[in-house]
Structure formats: C-alpha cells, structure tokens
Amino acid sequence: MTSRMMTFFHRLLLMLDAEVAHTLVITLLKGYQWLLFNILRRRMPSLNKGCSLPVFSKLNFRNRLGLAAGFDKGAEVFAALAQLGFGFIEVGTVTPKPQIGNPKPRLWRHPPDALINHMGFNNCGLPRFKKNIEKYRRFVPGVPLFANIGKNFNTSLTEAIKDYQALLQSLRPYVDAFVINLSSPNTPGLQSLQSTTFLDQIAAVAPTDLPILIKLSPDLDNKTLLELYAQVNATKKFNGVVVVNTSARLAQSLYQAPQGGLSGRPLFERALECVALARGVLKYPKIIVGVGGVSSAEDVLKMRKAGADLVEIYTALIYRGPQILRELSSVLERLPS
Ligand SMILES: Cc1cc2nc3c(=O)[nH]c(=O)nc-3n(C[C@H](O)[C@H](O)[C@H](O)COP(=O)(O)O)c2cc1C
C-alpha cells in the first residue's frame, strides 16, 4: 500500500461513524493481517534502536513508543499493529467473561484531536483472548505484549478481586507484563478501586515473576494520586504505573458530555502533570508509562522529560493514521536509551 493509498483510506475512515470505522479496521486487519504484515514490514519505520528497562530486564524494546489499551481489546490484530513500528503493544482491557459493553452510540469524535468513549469493556473474554495470543504471538516474538485487565460489569466491587486474580493467574504464561485497570470511567464503581486497600488486595494475589503496572485516572486529585504512587513505590510486587486513562471530568467540562471519558490532545497537560508527580515519588527501578494526548514528536519529548520511561498513544493514531509513527520515529531515534 502506498502512502497515498493509506492517506486516502484513512480519510475515508474519518467520514464513517467512529465505532463503525474502528470495527472495519479491526475486521480488515484480522482478515488480511498476513498480507498487511508483509507490506507494512517493508514500508513502515523499523525503529530498531532498542533499549531495555531495569524491571523489564528480560525484554528488549526496539523503541519506547507503545499502543495504548482499548484499540486491540481482543488481542486479535497486535501482530499487524506491531509492524507499524510500535515498540510494545498493550492489549485489552480483557475481563474474565465476554461482554458486549455499554449501549451504542458510545464513541464520539471531537475534531481536530479528541475522542469521547463510553465503551464499557466490550471484549471477547478470557478464553478467546488467550487463544488469540497463542495464535498470533509467534509472529512478533520480539515485541513485548502487555495485558490490560479489568472486572466484568456484573461482578460486584466486593468480588472484583476474584476477577483480577483469575486473569492474572490465567494469562501469566501468555504475556510480558500486566496493567491493572482501575480507572476506566465507563464501568460503574470501578474507579473506587483506586484505593490503598484494593492495591493491597491486588498485591496479595499478584504473581512475582511478571511486571505489574497500575493504570490510574487523571480525575483523581493530586493528594490521592500521591498516596497511590507512594504505595506502588513501597510494594515489591508493583513495578510502576500507567498514567493516564481517559477523563470524565474533561469530557464534561469541555464537551458537556453526560457520560464517557475524554482522550486526545486536550488531555495532554493533565497527563503530563500526572507523569511528573509520579516521577517525584516512584524511584528506580519502578517505571512510568506516560499516555494521554501525545500527538507529536515534541509531546513525546515532553513526556520523556517529565519522567516517562515508555510512552503510549491511541487517539493520535485515529486522527493522524499510521503516518504518525513516521513523525514520532524521528524523535524516538534521537532519544537516549
Ligand atoms: C475508544 C477507546 C477505548 C479505550 N479502551 C480502553 C480500555 O479498554 N482499557 C484502558 O485501560 N484504556 C482504554 N482507553 C484509554 C487509552 O488506553 C488511553 O489511556 C487514553 O485514550 C489516553 O490516551 P490518548 O489520548 O493517546 O488516546 C480507551 C481509549 C479509547 C479512545
């Protein structure tokens, strides 16, 4: 596929309903993944600089830019996505049982650079998720795979730990790291699990042989964030944080959205602030994954300067298409490892 064809196809996608466009991309990537896999391998930046991070000592990242959770919820297309040039991919959020998520419509574009989603963990469930990883993993063995895990809608908050425990145990042989999602605004009550008590429960059931990262909300006040960061820092089983998830507060204040979380450029300053706060607390070898509104090479640099070890994108990929990887590759290649 030439760059012009890719641009044309991307423009076409932006004319469709946002969720229809996403489903179409996943379907095409799934159906034609091996064709695309081979074309992309030749066309996209290789970004093969390589770095290793202290907690991920067994892993080699070809670069520090990853795809954020929520794009490949079912671990169906990560092999093709890896060929775009990402250094790692976060798949999920997966829940133990499959679920259809919240009623549609539940994904809205706010051009030029924001999205609001109220998806509610629509996903294929743990057994299918594992099968997909088994099927596709061998094609991209060198690209670290993070599993983002969450609780089912119908699981009560008091039983939530059982969902996380089942996912941690069952997915251990399949992935390189876990991201514990306690911060989606689209599952009622989930964010109340962002507490020192629940982090203790997670630590009690977490495996010792894989890195565990905690994903937090930008809507927490700084005092709470600092408390949670301090606990992650003090708990041996935790290896760092992913900051941030989408913001319900910004969705309401900027777009009067009654539900859902905002992603994209308007989230960037708050995401940066959360990363900087984390860096003040989390000490070597704990790591920080910075995510939220990263849309340019300059943003990647800012995230890195604020203290992010790894950086992720999602919304910028939707608005700018795979071409954004080229732009970001220029700065990633210049970054010291
Ligand atoms: C449509 C959509 C679905 C998402 N689904 C998930 C999810 O399942 N789990 C999760 O942890 N984050 C999810 N996110 C949040 C992203 O992983 C990321 O934290 C957020 O979008 C901020 O990054 P961005 O501004 O680069 O998009 C989702 C975001 C979008 C736009």
GROMACS .gro file of C-alpha atoms in nm, residues 10-234:
model
  225
   10HIS     CA    1  -0.762   0.698   0.641
   11ARG     CA    2  -0.967   0.998   0.518
   12LEU     CA    3  -1.245   0.762   0.423
   13LEU     CA    4  -1.246   0.611   0.771
   14LEU     CA    5  -1.279   0.955   0.929
   15MET     CA    6  -1.601   1.005   0.731
   16LEU     CA    7  -1.762   0.699   0.889
   17ASP     CA    8  -1.919   0.672   1.232
   18ALA     CA    9  -1.629   0.637   1.480
   19GLU     CA   10  -1.712   0.288   1.607
   20VAL     CA   11  -1.802   0.159   1.260
   21ALA     CA   12  -1.461   0.281   1.138
   22HIS     CA   13  -1.286   0.107   1.427
   23THR     CA   14  -1.470  -0.221   1.369
   24LEU     CA   15  -1.390  -0.202   0.997
   25VAL     CA   16  -1.019  -0.153   1.067
   26ILE     CA   17  -1.011  -0.446   1.311
   27THR     CA   18  -1.200  -0.667   1.062
   28LEU     CA   19  -0.968  -0.576   0.776
   29LEU     CA   20  -0.656  -0.616   0.986
   30LYS     CA   21  -0.780  -0.954   1.105
   31GLY     CA   22  -0.881  -1.077   0.761
   32TYR     CA   23  -0.580  -0.950   0.573
   33GLN     CA   24  -0.330  -0.943   0.856
   34TRP     CA   25  -0.066  -1.155   0.684
   35LEU     CA   26  -0.081  -0.956   0.366
   36LEU     CA   27  -0.061  -0.629   0.558
   37PHE     CA   28   0.200  -0.777   0.785
   38ASN     CA   29   0.432  -0.830   0.489
   39ILE     CA   30   0.357  -0.499   0.320
   40LEU     CA   31   0.394  -0.296   0.638
   41ARG     CA   32   0.715  -0.471   0.732
   42ARG     CA   33   0.878  -0.322   0.428
   43ARG     CA   34   0.709   0.020   0.432
   44MET     CA   35   0.696   0.134   0.793
   45PRO     CA   36   0.984   0.266   1.005
   46SER     CA   37   1.167  -0.015   1.176
   47LEU     CA   38   1.258   0.193   1.483
   48ASN     CA   39   1.505  -0.068   1.579
   49LYS     CA   40   1.716   0.131   1.819
   50GLY     CA   41   1.645  -0.095   2.115
   51CYS     CA   42   1.652  -0.037   2.487
   52SER     CA   43   1.598  -0.240   2.798
   53LEU     CA   44   1.446  -0.114   3.119
   54PRO     CA   45   1.550  -0.231   3.463
   55VAL     CA   46   1.221  -0.400   3.559
   56PHE     CA   47   1.179  -0.548   3.218
   57SER     CA   48   1.529  -0.688   3.213
   58LYS     CA   49   1.426  -0.997   3.016
   59LEU     CA   50   1.268  -0.783   2.746
   60ASN     CA   51   1.414  -0.574   2.474
   61PHE     CA   52   1.208  -0.279   2.349
   62ARG     CA   53   1.300  -0.181   1.995
   63ASN     CA   54   1.174   0.166   2.092
   64ARG     CA   55   0.981   0.331   2.376
   65LEU     CA   56   0.655   0.401   2.193
   66GLY     CA   57   0.361   0.168   2.255
   67LEU     CA   58  -0.001   0.134   2.151
   68ALA     CA   59  -0.234   0.210   2.445
   69ALA     CA   60  -0.508  -0.023   2.569
   70GLY     CA   61  -0.850  -0.027   2.407
   71PHE     CA   62  -0.751  -0.043   2.040
   72ASP     CA   63  -0.691  -0.419   2.026
   73LYS     CA   64  -0.925  -0.524   2.305
   74GLY     CA   65  -0.938  -0.888   2.196
   75ALA     CA   66  -0.567  -0.936   2.109
   76GLU     CA   67  -0.672  -1.003   1.750
   77VAL     CA   68  -0.452  -0.773   1.547
   78PHE     CA   69  -0.147  -0.690   1.757
   79ALA     CA   70   0.088  -0.869   1.517
   80ALA     CA   71  -0.012  -0.643   1.227
   81LEU     CA   72  -0.009  -0.338   1.455
   82ALA     CA   73   0.342  -0.420   1.572
   83GLN     CA   74   0.452  -0.390   1.211
   84LEU     CA   75   0.354  -0.024   1.210
   85GLY     CA   76   0.664   0.029   1.425
   86PHE     CA   77   0.538   0.020   1.784
   87GLY     CA   78   0.795  -0.087   2.041
   88PHE     CA   79   0.531  -0.265   2.250
   89ILE     CA   80   0.156  -0.323   2.248
   90GLU     CA   81  -0.097  -0.315   2.531
   91VAL     CA   82  -0.391  -0.545   2.453
   92GLY     CA   83  -0.726  -0.545   2.640
   93THR     CA   84  -0.897  -0.447   2.855
   94VAL     CA   85  -0.999  -0.810   2.890
   95THR     CA   86  -1.245  -0.934   3.153
   96PRO     CA   87  -1.294  -1.297   3.263
   97LYS     CA   88  -1.625  -1.337   3.076
   98PRO     CA   89  -1.704  -1.188   2.736
   99GLN     CA   90  -1.930  -0.881   2.745
  100ILE     CA   91  -2.090  -0.650   2.490
  101GLY     CA   92  -2.024  -0.323   2.672
  102ASN     CA   93  -2.247  -0.019   2.703
  103PRO     CA   94  -2.531   0.062   2.459
  104LYS     CA   95  -2.438   0.233   2.131
  105PRO     CA   96  -2.362   0.504   2.035
  106ARG     CA   97  -2.067   0.507   2.271
  107LEU     CA   98  -1.776   0.657   2.075
  108TRP     CA   99  -1.771   1.016   1.951
  109ARG     CA  100  -1.510   1.219   1.763
  110HIS     CA  101  -1.446   1.579   1.865
  111PRO     CA  102  -1.220   1.706   1.588
  112PRO     CA  103  -0.949   1.800   1.544
  113ASP     CA  104  -0.790   1.584   1.810
  114ALA     CA  105  -1.023   1.445   2.079
  115LEU     CA  106  -1.249   1.144   2.133
  116ILE     CA  107  -1.504   1.061   2.398
  117ASN     CA  108  -1.574   0.695   2.462
  118HIS     CA  109  -1.827   0.515   2.677
  119MET     CA  110  -1.741   0.166   2.557
  120GLY     CA  111  -1.762  -0.022   2.890
  121PHE     CA  112  -1.507  -0.300   2.836
  122ASN     CA  113  -1.668  -0.464   2.533
  123ASN     CA  114  -1.441  -0.763   2.482
  124CYS     CA  115  -1.423  -1.131   2.385
  125GLY     CA  116  -1.348  -1.264   2.735
  126LEU     CA  117  -1.050  -1.452   2.874
  127PRO     CA  118  -1.065  -1.790   2.689
  128ARG     CA  119  -1.083  -1.634   2.340
  129PHE     CA  120  -0.824  -1.368   2.435
  130LYS     CA  121  -0.577  -1.641   2.532
  131LYS     CA  122  -0.643  -1.832   2.211
  132ASN     CA  123  -0.578  -1.519   2.006
  133ILE     CA  124  -0.247  -1.455   2.180
  134GLU     CA  125  -0.146  -1.817   2.126
  135LYS     CA  126  -0.231  -1.787   1.758
  136TYR     CA  127  -0.057  -1.459   1.675
  137ARG     CA  128   0.223  -1.421   1.928
  138ARG     CA  129   0.482  -1.627   1.743
  139PHE     CA  130   0.475  -1.384   1.451
  140VAL     CA  131   0.604  -1.095   1.664
  141PRO     CA  132   0.806  -1.265   1.937
  142GLY     CA  133   1.032  -0.965   1.987
  143VAL     CA  134   0.758  -0.713   2.063
  144PRO     CA  135   0.662  -0.702   2.432
  145LEU     CA  136   0.291  -0.762   2.496
  146PHE     CA  137   0.118  -0.606   2.797
  147ALA     CA  138  -0.225  -0.736   2.905
  148ASN     CA  139  -0.464  -0.475   3.043
  149ILE     CA  140  -0.713  -0.646   3.276
  150GLY     CA  141  -1.043  -0.540   3.433
  151LYS     CA  142  -1.350  -0.671   3.611
  152ASN     CA  143  -1.677  -0.773   3.446
  153PHE     CA  144  -1.968  -0.529   3.462
  154ASN     CA  145  -2.175  -0.777   3.669
  155THR     CA  146  -1.904  -0.855   3.921
  156SER     CA  147  -1.969  -0.664   4.242
  157LEU     CA  148  -1.695  -0.443   4.379
  158THR     CA  149  -1.651  -0.674   4.677
  159GLU     CA  150  -1.591  -0.969   4.441
  160ALA     CA  151  -1.376  -0.769   4.197
  161ILE     CA  152  -1.050  -0.908   4.331
  162LYS     CA  153  -1.156  -1.256   4.214
  163ASP     CA  154  -1.179  -1.134   3.854
  164TYR     CA  155  -0.833  -0.976   3.870
  165GLN     CA  156  -0.688  -1.286   4.037
  166ALA     CA  157  -0.834  -1.518   3.771
  167LEU     CA  158  -0.696  -1.300   3.492
  168LEU     CA  159  -0.351  -1.271   3.650
  169GLN     CA  160  -0.321  -1.645   3.702
  170SER     CA  161  -0.458  -1.749   3.370
  171LEU     CA  162  -0.273  -1.501   3.148
  172ARG     CA  163   0.066  -1.535   3.314
  173PRO     CA  164   0.218  -1.769   3.055
  174TYR     CA  165   0.093  -1.559   2.764
  175VAL     CA  166   0.211  -1.201   2.821
  176ASP     CA  167   0.514  -1.000   2.930
  177ALA     CA  168   0.350  -0.762   3.179
  178PHE     CA  169   0.014  -0.678   3.335
  179VAL     CA  170  -0.165  -0.346   3.354
  180ILE     CA  171  -0.429  -0.341   3.629
  181ASN     CA  172  -0.707  -0.117   3.504
  182LEU     CA  173  -0.883   0.050   3.797
  183SER     CA  174  -0.951   0.374   3.617
  184SER     CA  175  -1.199   0.337   3.332
  185PRO     CA  176  -1.485   0.584   3.385
  186ASN     CA  177  -1.723   0.356   3.193
  187THR     CA  178  -1.772   0.069   3.438
  188PRO     CA  179  -1.980   0.183   3.735
  189GLY     CA  180  -1.783   0.192   4.059
  190LEU     CA  181  -1.455   0.072   3.906
  191GLN     CA  182  -1.268   0.390   3.991
  192SER     CA  183  -1.345   0.344   4.361
  193LEU     CA  184  -1.096   0.054   4.347
  194GLN     CA  185  -0.820   0.312   4.312
  195SER     CA  186  -0.756   0.280   4.685
  196THR     CA  187  -0.473   0.169   4.907
  197THR     CA  188  -0.697  -0.112   5.036
  198PHE     CA  189  -0.761  -0.256   4.691
  199LEU     CA  190  -0.395  -0.221   4.593
  200ASP     CA  191  -0.313  -0.436   4.899
  201GLN     CA  192  -0.558  -0.698   4.772
  202ILE     CA  193  -0.400  -0.693   4.426
  203ALA     CA  194  -0.051  -0.726   4.573
  204ALA     CA  195  -0.164  -1.030   4.772
  205VAL     CA  196  -0.272  -1.219   4.457
  206ALA     CA  197  -0.021  -1.085   4.203
  207PRO     CA  198   0.246  -1.315   4.059
  208THR     CA  199   0.608  -1.235   4.139
  209ASP     CA  200   0.753  -1.326   3.802
  210LEU     CA  201   0.588  -1.066   3.577
  211PRO     CA  202   0.588  -0.687   3.598
  212ILE     CA  203   0.264  -0.537   3.736
  213LEU     CA  204   0.167  -0.179   3.647
  214ILE     CA  205  -0.133   0.012   3.786
  215LYS     CA  206  -0.334   0.230   3.546
  216LEU     CA  207  -0.478   0.543   3.709
  217SER     CA  208  -0.726   0.817   3.627
  218PRO     CA  209  -0.637   1.181   3.556
  219ASP     CA  210  -0.951   1.275   3.753
  220LEU     CA  211  -0.804   1.171   4.088
  221ASP     CA  212  -0.692   1.468   4.295
  222ASN     CA  213  -0.319   1.505   4.337
  223LYS     CA  214  -0.325   1.405   4.704
  224THR     CA  215  -0.486   1.069   4.621
  225LEU     CA  216  -0.251   1.019   4.326
  226LEU     CA  217   0.049   1.079   4.550
  227GLU     CA  218  -0.080   0.828   4.808
  228LEU     CA  219  -0.128   0.562   4.542
  229TYR     CA  220   0.211   0.635   4.385
  230ALA     CA  221   0.371   0.601   4.730
  231GLN     CA  222   0.207   0.261   4.773
  232VAL     CA  223   0.321   0.143   4.431
  233ASN     CA  224   0.670   0.260   4.523
  234ALA     CA  225   0.665   0.075   4.854
   0.00000   0.00000   0.00000
